[in-house]
PDB file of C-alpha atoms and ligand atoms in Angstrom:
ATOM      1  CA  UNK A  15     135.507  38.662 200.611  1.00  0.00           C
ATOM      2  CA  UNK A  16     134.811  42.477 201.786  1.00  0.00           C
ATOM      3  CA  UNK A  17     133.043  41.601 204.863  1.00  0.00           C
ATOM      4  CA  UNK A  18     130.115  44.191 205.348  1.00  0.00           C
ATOM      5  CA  UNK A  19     128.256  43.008 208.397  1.00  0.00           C
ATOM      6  CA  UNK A  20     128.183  44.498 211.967  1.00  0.00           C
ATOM      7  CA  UNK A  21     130.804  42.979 214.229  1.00  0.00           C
ATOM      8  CA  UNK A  22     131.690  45.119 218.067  1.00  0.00           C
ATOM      9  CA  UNK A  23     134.954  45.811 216.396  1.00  0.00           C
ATOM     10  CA  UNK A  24     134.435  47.962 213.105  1.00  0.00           C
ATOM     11  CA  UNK A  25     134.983  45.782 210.252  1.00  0.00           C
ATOM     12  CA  UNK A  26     139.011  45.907 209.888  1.00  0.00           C
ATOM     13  CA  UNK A  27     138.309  46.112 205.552  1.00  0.00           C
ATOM     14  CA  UNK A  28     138.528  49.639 204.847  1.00  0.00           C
ATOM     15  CA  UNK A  29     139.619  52.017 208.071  1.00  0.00           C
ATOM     16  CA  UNK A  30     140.771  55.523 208.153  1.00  0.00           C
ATOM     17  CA  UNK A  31     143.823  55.671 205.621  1.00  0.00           C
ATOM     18  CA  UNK A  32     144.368  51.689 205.225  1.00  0.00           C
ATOM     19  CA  UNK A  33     142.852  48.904 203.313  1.00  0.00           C
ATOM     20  CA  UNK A  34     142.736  45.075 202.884  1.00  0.00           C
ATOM     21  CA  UNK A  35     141.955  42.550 200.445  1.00  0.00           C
ATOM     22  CA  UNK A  36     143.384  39.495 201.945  1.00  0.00           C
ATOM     23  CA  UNK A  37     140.680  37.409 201.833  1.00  0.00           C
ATOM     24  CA  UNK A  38     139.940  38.038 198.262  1.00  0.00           C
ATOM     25  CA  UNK A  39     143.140  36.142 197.402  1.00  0.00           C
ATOM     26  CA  UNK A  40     145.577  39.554 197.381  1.00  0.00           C
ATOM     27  CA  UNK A  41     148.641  37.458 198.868  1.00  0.00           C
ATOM     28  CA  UNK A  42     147.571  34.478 197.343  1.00  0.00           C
ATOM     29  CA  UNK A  43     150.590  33.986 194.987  1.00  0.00           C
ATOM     30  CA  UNK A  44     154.194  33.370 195.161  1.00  0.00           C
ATOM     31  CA  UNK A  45     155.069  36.895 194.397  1.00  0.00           C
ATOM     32  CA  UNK A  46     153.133  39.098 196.579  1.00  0.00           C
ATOM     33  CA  UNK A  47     155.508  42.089 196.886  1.00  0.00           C
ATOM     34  CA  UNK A  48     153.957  45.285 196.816  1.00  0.00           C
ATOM     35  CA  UNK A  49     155.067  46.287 193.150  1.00  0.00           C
ATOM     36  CA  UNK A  50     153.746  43.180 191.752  1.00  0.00           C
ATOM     37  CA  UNK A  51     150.032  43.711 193.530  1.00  0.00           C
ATOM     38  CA  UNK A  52     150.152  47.175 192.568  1.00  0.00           C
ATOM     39  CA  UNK A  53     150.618  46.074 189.177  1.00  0.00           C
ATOM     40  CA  UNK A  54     147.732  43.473 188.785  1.00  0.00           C
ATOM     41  CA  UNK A  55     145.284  45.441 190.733  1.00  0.00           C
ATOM     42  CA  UNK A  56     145.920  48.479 187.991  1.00  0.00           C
ATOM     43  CA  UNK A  57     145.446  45.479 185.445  1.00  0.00           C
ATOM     44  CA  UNK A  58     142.071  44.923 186.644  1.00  0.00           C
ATOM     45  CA  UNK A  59     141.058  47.568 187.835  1.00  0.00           C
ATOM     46  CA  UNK A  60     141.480  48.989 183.618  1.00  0.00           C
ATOM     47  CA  UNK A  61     139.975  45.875 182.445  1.00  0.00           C
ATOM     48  CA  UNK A  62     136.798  46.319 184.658  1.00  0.00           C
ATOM     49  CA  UNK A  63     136.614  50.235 183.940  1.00  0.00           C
ATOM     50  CA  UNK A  64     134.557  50.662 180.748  1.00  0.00           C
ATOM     51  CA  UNK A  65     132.369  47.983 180.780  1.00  0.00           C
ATOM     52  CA  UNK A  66     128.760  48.059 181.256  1.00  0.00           C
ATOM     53  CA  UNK A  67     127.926  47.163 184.711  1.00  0.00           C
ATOM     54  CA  UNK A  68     126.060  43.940 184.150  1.00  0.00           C
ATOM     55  CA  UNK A  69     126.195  40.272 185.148  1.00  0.00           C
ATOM     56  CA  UNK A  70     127.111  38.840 181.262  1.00  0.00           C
ATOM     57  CA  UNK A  71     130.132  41.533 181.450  1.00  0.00           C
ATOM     58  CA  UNK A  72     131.694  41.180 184.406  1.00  0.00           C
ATOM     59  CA  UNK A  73     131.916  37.286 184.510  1.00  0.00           C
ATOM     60  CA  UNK A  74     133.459  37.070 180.853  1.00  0.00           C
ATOM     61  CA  UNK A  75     135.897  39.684 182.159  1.00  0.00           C
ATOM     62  CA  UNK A  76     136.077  37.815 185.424  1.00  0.00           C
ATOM     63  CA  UNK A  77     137.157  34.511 183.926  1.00  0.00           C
ATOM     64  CA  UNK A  78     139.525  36.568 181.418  1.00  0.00           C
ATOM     65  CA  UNK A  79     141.641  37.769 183.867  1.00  0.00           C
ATOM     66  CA  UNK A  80     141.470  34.491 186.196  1.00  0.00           C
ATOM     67  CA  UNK A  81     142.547  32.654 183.210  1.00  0.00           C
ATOM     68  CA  UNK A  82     145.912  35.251 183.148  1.00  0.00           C
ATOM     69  CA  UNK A  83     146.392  34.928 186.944  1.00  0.00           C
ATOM     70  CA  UNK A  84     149.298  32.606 188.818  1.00  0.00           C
ATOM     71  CA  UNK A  85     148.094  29.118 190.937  1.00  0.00           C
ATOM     72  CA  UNK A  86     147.250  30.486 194.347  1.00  0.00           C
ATOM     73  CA  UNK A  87     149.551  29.210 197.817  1.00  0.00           C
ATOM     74  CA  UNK A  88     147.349  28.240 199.576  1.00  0.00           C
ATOM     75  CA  UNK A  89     143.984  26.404 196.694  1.00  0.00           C
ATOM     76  CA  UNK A  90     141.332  27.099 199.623  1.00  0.00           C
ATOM     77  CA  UNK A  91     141.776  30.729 199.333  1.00  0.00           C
ATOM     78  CA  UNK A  92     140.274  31.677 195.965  1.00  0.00           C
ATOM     79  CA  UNK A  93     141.555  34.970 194.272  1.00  0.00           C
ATOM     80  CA  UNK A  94     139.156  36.862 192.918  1.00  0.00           C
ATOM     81  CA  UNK A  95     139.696  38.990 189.613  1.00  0.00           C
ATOM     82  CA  UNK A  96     137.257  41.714 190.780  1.00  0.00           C
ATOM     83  CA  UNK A  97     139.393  42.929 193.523  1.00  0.00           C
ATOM     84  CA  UNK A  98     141.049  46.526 192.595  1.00  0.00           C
ATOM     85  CA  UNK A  99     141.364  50.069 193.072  1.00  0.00           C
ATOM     86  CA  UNK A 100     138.055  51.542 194.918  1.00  0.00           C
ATOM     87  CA  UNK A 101     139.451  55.107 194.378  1.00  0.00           C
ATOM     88  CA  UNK A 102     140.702  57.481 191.852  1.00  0.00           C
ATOM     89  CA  UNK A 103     144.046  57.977 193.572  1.00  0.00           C
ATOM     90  CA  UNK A 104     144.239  53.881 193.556  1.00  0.00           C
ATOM     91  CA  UNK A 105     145.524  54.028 196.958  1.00  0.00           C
ATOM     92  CA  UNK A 106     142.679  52.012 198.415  1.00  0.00           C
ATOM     93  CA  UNK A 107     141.889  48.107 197.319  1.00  0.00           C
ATOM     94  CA  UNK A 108     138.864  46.573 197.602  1.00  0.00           C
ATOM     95  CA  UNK A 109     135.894  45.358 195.633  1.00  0.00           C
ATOM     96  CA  UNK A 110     135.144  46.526 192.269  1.00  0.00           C
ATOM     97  CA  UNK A 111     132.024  44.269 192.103  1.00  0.00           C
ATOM     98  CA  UNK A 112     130.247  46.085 194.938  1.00  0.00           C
ATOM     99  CA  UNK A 113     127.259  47.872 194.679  1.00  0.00           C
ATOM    100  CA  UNK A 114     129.275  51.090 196.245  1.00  0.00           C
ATOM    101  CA  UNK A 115     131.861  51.119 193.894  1.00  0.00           C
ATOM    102  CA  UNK A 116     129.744  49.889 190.787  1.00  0.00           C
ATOM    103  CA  UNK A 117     127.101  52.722 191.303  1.00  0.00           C
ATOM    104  CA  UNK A 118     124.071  50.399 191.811  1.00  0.00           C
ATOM    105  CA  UNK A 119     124.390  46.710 190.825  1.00  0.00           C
ATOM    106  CA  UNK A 120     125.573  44.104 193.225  1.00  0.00           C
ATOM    107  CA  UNK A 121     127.933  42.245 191.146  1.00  0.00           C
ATOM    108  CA  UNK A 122     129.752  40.419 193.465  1.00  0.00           C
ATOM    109  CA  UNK A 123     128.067  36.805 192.428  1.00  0.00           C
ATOM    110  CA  UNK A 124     130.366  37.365 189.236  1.00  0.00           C
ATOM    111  CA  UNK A 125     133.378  36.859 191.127  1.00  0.00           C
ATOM    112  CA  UNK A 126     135.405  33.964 193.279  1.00  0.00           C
ATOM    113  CA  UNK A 127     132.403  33.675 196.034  1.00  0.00           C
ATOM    114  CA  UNK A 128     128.797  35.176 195.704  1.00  0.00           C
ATOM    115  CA  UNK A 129     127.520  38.391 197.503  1.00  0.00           C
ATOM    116  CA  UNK A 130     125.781  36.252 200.742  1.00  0.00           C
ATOM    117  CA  UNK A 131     129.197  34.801 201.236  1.00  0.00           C
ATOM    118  CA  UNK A 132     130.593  38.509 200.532  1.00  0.00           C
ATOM    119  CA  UNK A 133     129.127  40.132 202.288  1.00  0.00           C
ATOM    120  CA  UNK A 134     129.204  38.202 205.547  1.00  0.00           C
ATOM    121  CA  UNK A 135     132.237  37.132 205.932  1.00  0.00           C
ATOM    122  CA  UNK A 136     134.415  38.420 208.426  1.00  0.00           C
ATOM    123  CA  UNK A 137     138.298  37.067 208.783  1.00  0.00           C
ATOM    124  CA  UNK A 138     139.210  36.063 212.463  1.00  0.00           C
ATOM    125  CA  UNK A 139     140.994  39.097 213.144  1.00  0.00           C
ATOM    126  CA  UNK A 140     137.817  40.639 213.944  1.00  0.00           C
ATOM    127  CA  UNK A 141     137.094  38.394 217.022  1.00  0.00           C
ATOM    128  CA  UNK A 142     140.789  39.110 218.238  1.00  0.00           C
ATOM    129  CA  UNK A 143     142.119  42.510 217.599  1.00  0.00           C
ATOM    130  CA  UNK A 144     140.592  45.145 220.311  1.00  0.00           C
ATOM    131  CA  UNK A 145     139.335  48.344 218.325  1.00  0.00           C
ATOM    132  CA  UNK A 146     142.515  50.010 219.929  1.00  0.00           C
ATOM    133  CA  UNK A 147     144.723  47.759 218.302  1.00  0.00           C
ATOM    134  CA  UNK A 148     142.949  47.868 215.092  1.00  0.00           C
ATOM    135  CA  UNK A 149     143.259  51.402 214.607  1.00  0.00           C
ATOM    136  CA  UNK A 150     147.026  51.538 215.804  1.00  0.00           C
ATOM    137  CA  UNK A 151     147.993  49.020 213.209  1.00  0.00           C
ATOM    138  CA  UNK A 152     145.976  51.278 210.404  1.00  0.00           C
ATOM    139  CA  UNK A 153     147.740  54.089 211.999  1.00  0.00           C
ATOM    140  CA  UNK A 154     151.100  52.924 211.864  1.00  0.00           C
ATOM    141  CA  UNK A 155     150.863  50.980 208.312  1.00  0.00           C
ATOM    142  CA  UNK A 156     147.986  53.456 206.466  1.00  0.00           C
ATOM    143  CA  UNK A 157     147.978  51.802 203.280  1.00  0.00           C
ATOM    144  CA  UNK A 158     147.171  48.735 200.987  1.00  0.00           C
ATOM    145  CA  UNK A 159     149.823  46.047 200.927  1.00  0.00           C
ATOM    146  CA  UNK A 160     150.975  45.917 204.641  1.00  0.00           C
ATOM    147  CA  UNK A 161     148.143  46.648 206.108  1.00  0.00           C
ATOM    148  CA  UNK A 162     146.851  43.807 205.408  1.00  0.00           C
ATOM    149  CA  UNK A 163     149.436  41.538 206.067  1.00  0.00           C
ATOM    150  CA  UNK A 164     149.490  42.733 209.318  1.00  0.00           C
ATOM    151  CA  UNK A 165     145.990  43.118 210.083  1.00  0.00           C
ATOM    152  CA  UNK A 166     145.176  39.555 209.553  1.00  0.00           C
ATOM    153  CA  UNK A 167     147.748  38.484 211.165  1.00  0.00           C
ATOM    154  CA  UNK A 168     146.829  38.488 215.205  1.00  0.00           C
ATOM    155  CA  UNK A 169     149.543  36.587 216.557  1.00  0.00           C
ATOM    156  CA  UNK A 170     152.243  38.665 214.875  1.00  0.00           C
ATOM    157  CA  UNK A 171     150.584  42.197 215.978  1.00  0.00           C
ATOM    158  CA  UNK A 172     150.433  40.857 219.800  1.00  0.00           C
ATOM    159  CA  UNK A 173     153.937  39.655 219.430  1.00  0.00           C
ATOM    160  CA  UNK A 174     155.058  42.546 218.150  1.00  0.00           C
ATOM    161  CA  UNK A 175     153.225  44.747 220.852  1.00  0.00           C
ATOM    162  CA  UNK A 176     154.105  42.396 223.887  1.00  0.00           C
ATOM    163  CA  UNK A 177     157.827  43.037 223.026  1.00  0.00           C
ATOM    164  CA  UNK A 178     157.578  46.824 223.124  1.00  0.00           C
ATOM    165  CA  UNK A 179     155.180  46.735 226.208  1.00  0.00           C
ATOM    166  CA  UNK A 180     158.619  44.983 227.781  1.00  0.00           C
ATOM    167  CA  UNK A 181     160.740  47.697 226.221  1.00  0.00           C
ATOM    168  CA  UNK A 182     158.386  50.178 227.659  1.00  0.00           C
ATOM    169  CA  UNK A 183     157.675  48.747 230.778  1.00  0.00           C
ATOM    170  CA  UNK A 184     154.016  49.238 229.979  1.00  0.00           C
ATOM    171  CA  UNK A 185     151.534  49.052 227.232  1.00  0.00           C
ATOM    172  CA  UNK A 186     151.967  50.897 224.013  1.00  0.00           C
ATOM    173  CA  UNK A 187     149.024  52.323 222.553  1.00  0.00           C
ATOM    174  CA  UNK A 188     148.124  54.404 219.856  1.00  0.00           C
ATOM    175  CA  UNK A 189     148.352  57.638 221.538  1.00  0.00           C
ATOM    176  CA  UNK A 190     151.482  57.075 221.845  1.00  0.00           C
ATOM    177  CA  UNK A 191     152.442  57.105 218.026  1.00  0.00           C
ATOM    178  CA  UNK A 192     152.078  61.219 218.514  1.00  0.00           C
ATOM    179  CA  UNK A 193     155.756  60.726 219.934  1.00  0.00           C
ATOM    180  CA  UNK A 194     158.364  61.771 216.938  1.00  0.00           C
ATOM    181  CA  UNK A 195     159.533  58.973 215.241  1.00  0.00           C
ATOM    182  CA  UNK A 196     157.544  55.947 216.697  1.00  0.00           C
ATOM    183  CA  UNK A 197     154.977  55.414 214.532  1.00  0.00           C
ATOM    184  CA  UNK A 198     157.966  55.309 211.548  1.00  0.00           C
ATOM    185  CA  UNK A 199     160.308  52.804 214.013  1.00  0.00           C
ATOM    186  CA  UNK A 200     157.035  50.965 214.339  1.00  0.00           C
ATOM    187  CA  UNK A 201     156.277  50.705 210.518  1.00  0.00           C
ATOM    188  CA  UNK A 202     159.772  49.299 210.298  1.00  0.00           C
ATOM    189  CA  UNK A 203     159.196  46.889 212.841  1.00  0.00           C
ATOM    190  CA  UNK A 204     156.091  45.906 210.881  1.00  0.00           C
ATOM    191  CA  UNK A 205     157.917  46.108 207.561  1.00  0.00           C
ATOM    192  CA  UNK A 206     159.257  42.948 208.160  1.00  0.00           C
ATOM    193  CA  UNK A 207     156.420  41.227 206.424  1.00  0.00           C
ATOM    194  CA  UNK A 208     157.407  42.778 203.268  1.00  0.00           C
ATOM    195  CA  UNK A 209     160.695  42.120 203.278  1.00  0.00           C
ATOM    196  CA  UNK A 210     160.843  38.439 202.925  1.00  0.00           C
ATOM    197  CA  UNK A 211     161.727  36.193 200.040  1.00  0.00           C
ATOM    198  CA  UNK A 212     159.317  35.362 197.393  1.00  0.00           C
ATOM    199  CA  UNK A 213     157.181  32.430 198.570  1.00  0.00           C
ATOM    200  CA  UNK A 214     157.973  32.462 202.255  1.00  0.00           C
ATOM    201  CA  UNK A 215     155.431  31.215 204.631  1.00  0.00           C
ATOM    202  CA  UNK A 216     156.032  33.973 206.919  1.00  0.00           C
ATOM    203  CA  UNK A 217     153.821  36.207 204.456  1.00  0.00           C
ATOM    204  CA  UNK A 218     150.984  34.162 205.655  1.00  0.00           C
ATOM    205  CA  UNK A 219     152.034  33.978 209.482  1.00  0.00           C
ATOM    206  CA  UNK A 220     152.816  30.915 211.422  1.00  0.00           C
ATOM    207  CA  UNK A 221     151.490  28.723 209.447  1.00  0.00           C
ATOM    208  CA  UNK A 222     152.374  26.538 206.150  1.00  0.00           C
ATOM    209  CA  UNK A 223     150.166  25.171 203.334  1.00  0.00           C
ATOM    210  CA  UNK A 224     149.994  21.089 203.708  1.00  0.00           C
ATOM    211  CA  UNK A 225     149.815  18.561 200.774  1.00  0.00           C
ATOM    212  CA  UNK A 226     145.987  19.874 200.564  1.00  0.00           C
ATOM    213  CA  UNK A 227     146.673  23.552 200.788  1.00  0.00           C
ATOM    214  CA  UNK A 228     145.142  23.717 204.057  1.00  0.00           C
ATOM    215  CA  UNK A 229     146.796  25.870 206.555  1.00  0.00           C
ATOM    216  CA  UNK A 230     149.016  24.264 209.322  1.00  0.00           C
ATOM    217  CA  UNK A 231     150.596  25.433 212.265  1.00  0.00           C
ATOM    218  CA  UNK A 232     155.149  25.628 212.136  1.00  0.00           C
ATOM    219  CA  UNK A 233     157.600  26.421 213.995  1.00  0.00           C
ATOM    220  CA  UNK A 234     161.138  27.460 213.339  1.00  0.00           C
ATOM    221  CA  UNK A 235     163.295  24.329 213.891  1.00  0.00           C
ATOM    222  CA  UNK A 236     166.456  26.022 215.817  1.00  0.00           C
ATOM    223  CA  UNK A 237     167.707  22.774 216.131  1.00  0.00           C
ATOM    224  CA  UNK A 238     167.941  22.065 212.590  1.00  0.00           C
ATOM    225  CA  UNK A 239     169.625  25.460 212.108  1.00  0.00           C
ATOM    226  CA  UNK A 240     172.410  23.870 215.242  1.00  0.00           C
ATOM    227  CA  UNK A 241     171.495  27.014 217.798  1.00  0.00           C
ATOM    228  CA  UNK A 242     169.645  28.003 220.480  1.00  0.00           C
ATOM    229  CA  UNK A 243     165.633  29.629 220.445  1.00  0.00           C
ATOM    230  CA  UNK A 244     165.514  32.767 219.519  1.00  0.00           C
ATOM    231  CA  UNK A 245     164.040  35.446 222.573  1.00  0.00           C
ATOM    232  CA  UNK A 246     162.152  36.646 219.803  1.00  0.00           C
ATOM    233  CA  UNK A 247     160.702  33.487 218.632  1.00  0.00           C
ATOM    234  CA  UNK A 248     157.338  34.912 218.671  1.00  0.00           C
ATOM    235  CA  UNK A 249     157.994  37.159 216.554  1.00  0.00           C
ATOM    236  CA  UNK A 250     160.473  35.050 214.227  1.00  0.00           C
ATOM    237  CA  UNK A 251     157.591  31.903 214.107  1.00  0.00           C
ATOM    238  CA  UNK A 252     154.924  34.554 212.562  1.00  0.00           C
ATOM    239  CA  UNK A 253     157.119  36.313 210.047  1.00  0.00           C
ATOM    240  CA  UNK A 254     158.694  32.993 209.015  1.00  0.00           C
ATOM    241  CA  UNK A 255     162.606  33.460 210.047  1.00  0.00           C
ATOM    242  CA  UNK A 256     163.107  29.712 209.198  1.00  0.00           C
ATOM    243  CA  UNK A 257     165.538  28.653 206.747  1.00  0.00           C
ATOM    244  CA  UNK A 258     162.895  26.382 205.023  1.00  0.00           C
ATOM    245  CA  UNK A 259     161.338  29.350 204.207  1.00  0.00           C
ATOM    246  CA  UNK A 260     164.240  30.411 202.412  1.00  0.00           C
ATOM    247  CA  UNK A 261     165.280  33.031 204.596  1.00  0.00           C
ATOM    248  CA  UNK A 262     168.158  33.582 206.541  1.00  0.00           C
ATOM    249  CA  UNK A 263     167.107  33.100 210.463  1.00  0.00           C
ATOM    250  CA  UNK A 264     170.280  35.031 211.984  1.00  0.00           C
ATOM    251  CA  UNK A 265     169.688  37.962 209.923  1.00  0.00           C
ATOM    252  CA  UNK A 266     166.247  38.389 209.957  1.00  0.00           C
ATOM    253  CA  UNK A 267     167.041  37.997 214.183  1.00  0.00           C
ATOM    254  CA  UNK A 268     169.064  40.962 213.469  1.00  0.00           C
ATOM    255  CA  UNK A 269     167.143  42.891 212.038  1.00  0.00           C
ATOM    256  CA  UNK A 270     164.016  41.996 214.735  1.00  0.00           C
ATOM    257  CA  UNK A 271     166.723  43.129 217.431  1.00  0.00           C
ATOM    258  CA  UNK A 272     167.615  46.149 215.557  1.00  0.00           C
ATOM    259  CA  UNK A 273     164.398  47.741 214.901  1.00  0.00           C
ATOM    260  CA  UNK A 274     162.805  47.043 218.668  1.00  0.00           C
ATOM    261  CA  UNK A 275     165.585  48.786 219.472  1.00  0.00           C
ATOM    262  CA  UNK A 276     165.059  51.624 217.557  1.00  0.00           C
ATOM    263  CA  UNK A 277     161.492  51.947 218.730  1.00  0.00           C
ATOM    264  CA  UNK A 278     162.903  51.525 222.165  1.00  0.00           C
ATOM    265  CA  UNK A 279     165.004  54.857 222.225  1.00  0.00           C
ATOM    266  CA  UNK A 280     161.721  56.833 221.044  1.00  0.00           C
ATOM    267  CA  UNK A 281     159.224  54.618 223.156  1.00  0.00           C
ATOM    268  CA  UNK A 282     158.271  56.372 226.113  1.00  0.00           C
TER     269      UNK A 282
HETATM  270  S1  SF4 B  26     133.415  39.736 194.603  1.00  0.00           S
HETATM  271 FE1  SF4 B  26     135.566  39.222 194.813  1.00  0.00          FE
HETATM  272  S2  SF4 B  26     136.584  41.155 195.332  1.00  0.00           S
HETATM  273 FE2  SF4 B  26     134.392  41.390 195.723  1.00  0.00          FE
HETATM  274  S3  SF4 B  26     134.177  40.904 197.905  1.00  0.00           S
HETATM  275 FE3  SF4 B  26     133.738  39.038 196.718  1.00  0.00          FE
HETATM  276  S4  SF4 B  26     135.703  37.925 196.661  1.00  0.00           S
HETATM  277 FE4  SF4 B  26     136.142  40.058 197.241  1.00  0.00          FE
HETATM  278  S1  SF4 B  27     140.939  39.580 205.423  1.00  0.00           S
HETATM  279 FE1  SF4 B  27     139.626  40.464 207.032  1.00  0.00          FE
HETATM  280  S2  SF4 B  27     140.155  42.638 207.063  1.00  0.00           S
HETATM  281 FE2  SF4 B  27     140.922  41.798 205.158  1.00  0.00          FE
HETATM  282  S3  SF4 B  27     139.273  42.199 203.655  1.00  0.00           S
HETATM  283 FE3  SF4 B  27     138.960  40.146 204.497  1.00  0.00          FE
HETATM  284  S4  SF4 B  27     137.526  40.385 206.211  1.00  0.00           S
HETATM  285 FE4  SF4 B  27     138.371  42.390 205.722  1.00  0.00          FE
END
C-alpha cells in the first residue's frame, strides 16, 4: 500500500532516486531476488499497459495475474498484482492503479486493499527512521529492490549505523557519503540483504512467520550452532545469519566483519 498521507518524515515510498513496494507484497515470496522481481513487475506492468483504464478491466486483469502468482511468506501481507513500473525507464516501482500513474482514475480498489486503506497507510519505518537517515539509506541504495529491504527494516539500518558510529568514533551521516568510496563500502554493507538464500527470514528482518503467518520475533541460536554470540549479533539477528535460515552463520560473520571493515578504512 503506497502510503500518500502527511507524516513529519516524508513518506519513505518514492524518494530522490529510490523506491519501495514492500507493503504491496514485493518480497512476499520465496524467491525475492532482484532478477526474479524485475521480471514479474515487467510482467505486469505489460499486462496492465493497454487496457482501458476502468474498474471492469483492471480487476479481471488483477485476478489474472494473482491467479499466476506464488503463495505469499508471510498470508497477512497480501501481494497485489497492480504493483509495477511507474516510469518509462522501469527503474522506479510503485502503483500502477494510482490516479498519478493511471492519468485520472483512482483504481486502486481493484487491487489487494482499497484506495482508503492505500492511501493511508504508512509502514512503521516512518515513526522510526529520522529524515536524515531516510535519505542516507536512499542515498546509499538509490534503487528498487534494496531499497526497500532496507528501508523497512529499522532495526537493521540502526545496527548497521551504530557499528560504523564505533568504527568512526562518531556518527556517520549522509554528508559523509561525499567521501570516495563510502557510499559504495556502505551499499555493500547493505547488500547483505540480497545476498541470502532463497526463503531466508533474514529478507524480512528479525523476525519469522509462525504457524499463522504472523510475524514473530528470533534470534540466532549460537548455542545450537556450539559457539559463542556473535559481536555483531545485531546485525546477524536482522539479516538472518542463522543456520535455520539456511545460511551459513560463520560466513555470513565474515563477510559482516569484512565489509565494516572496508567502510572503516574510508570512514572518516
Ligand atoms: S492498489 Fe496495490 S499496488 Fe496500489 S497501493 Fe494498493 S496495494 Fe499497492
Ligand atoms: S513499506 Fe513503507 S516505504 Fe515501502 S511502500 Fe509501504 S509505506 Fe512506503
Amino acid at each position: 500500500m503506497q502510503g500518500r498521507h502527511r507524516a513529519p518524515l516524508k513518506p519513505l515510498c518514492q524518494r530522490r532516486v529510490s523506491s519501495c513496494g514492500a507493503c504491496c507484497g514485493l518480497y512476499n515470496s520465496v524467491d525475492h531476488s532482484a532478477p526474479t522481481l524485475r521480471r514479474l513487475l515487467d510482467r505486469r506492468t505489460d499486462a496492465l499497459a493497454g487496457l482501458p483504464r476502468t474498474p471492469e478491466a483492471f480487476r479481471a486483469a488483477a485476478s489474472r495475474l494473482s491467479a499466476e502468482g506464488e503463495e505469499p511468506v508471510f498470508p497477512s501481507v497480501r501481494v497485489c498484482p497492480l504493483l509495477g513500473w511507474v516510469d518509462q525507464a522501469r527503474k522506479r516501482v510503485g502503483c500502477l492503479a494510482h490516479p498519478a500513474v493511471t492519468g485520472g482514475p483512482d483504481l486502486r480498489d481493484c487491487g489487494a486493499y482499497d484506495a482508503l486503506i492505500c492511501g493511508s497507510f504508512l509502514c512503521p519505518s516512518h515513526a522510526w527512521l529520522t529524515e536524515e537517515e531516510a535519505e542516507l539509506v536512499d542515498e546509499v541504495c538509490g534503487d528498487a529492490h534494496l531499497y526497500g529491504l532496507v528501508v523497512t527494516d529499522v532495526p537493521f539500518v540502526r545496527a548497521v549505523l551504530a557499528a560504523l558510529a564505533s568504527l568512526a568514533g562518531g556518527r556517520v551521516e549522509k554528508r559523509h557519503l561525499a567521501r570516495p568510496g563510502l557510499r559504495e563500502a556502505l551499499r555493500d554493507l547493505f547488500a547483505l540483504k540480497e545476498e541470502l538464500e532463497p526463503g531466508s527470514e533474514g529478507l524480512f528482518g528479525a523476525f519469522r512467520p509462525d504457524a499463522q503467518g504472523e510475524p514473530v520475533p528470533r534470534r540466532i541460536d549460537y548455542e545450537a550452532a556450539g559457539r559463542e554470540s556473535s559481536p555483531f549479533d545485531a546485525i546477524l539477528t536482522c539479516i538472518g545469519a542463522d543456520p535455520r535460515s539456511g545460511n551459513d552463520l560463520d560466513r555470513i560473520e565474515g563477510e559482516v566483519r569484512r565489509r565494516l571493515a572496508a567502510c572503516a578504512r574510508v570512514l572518516p
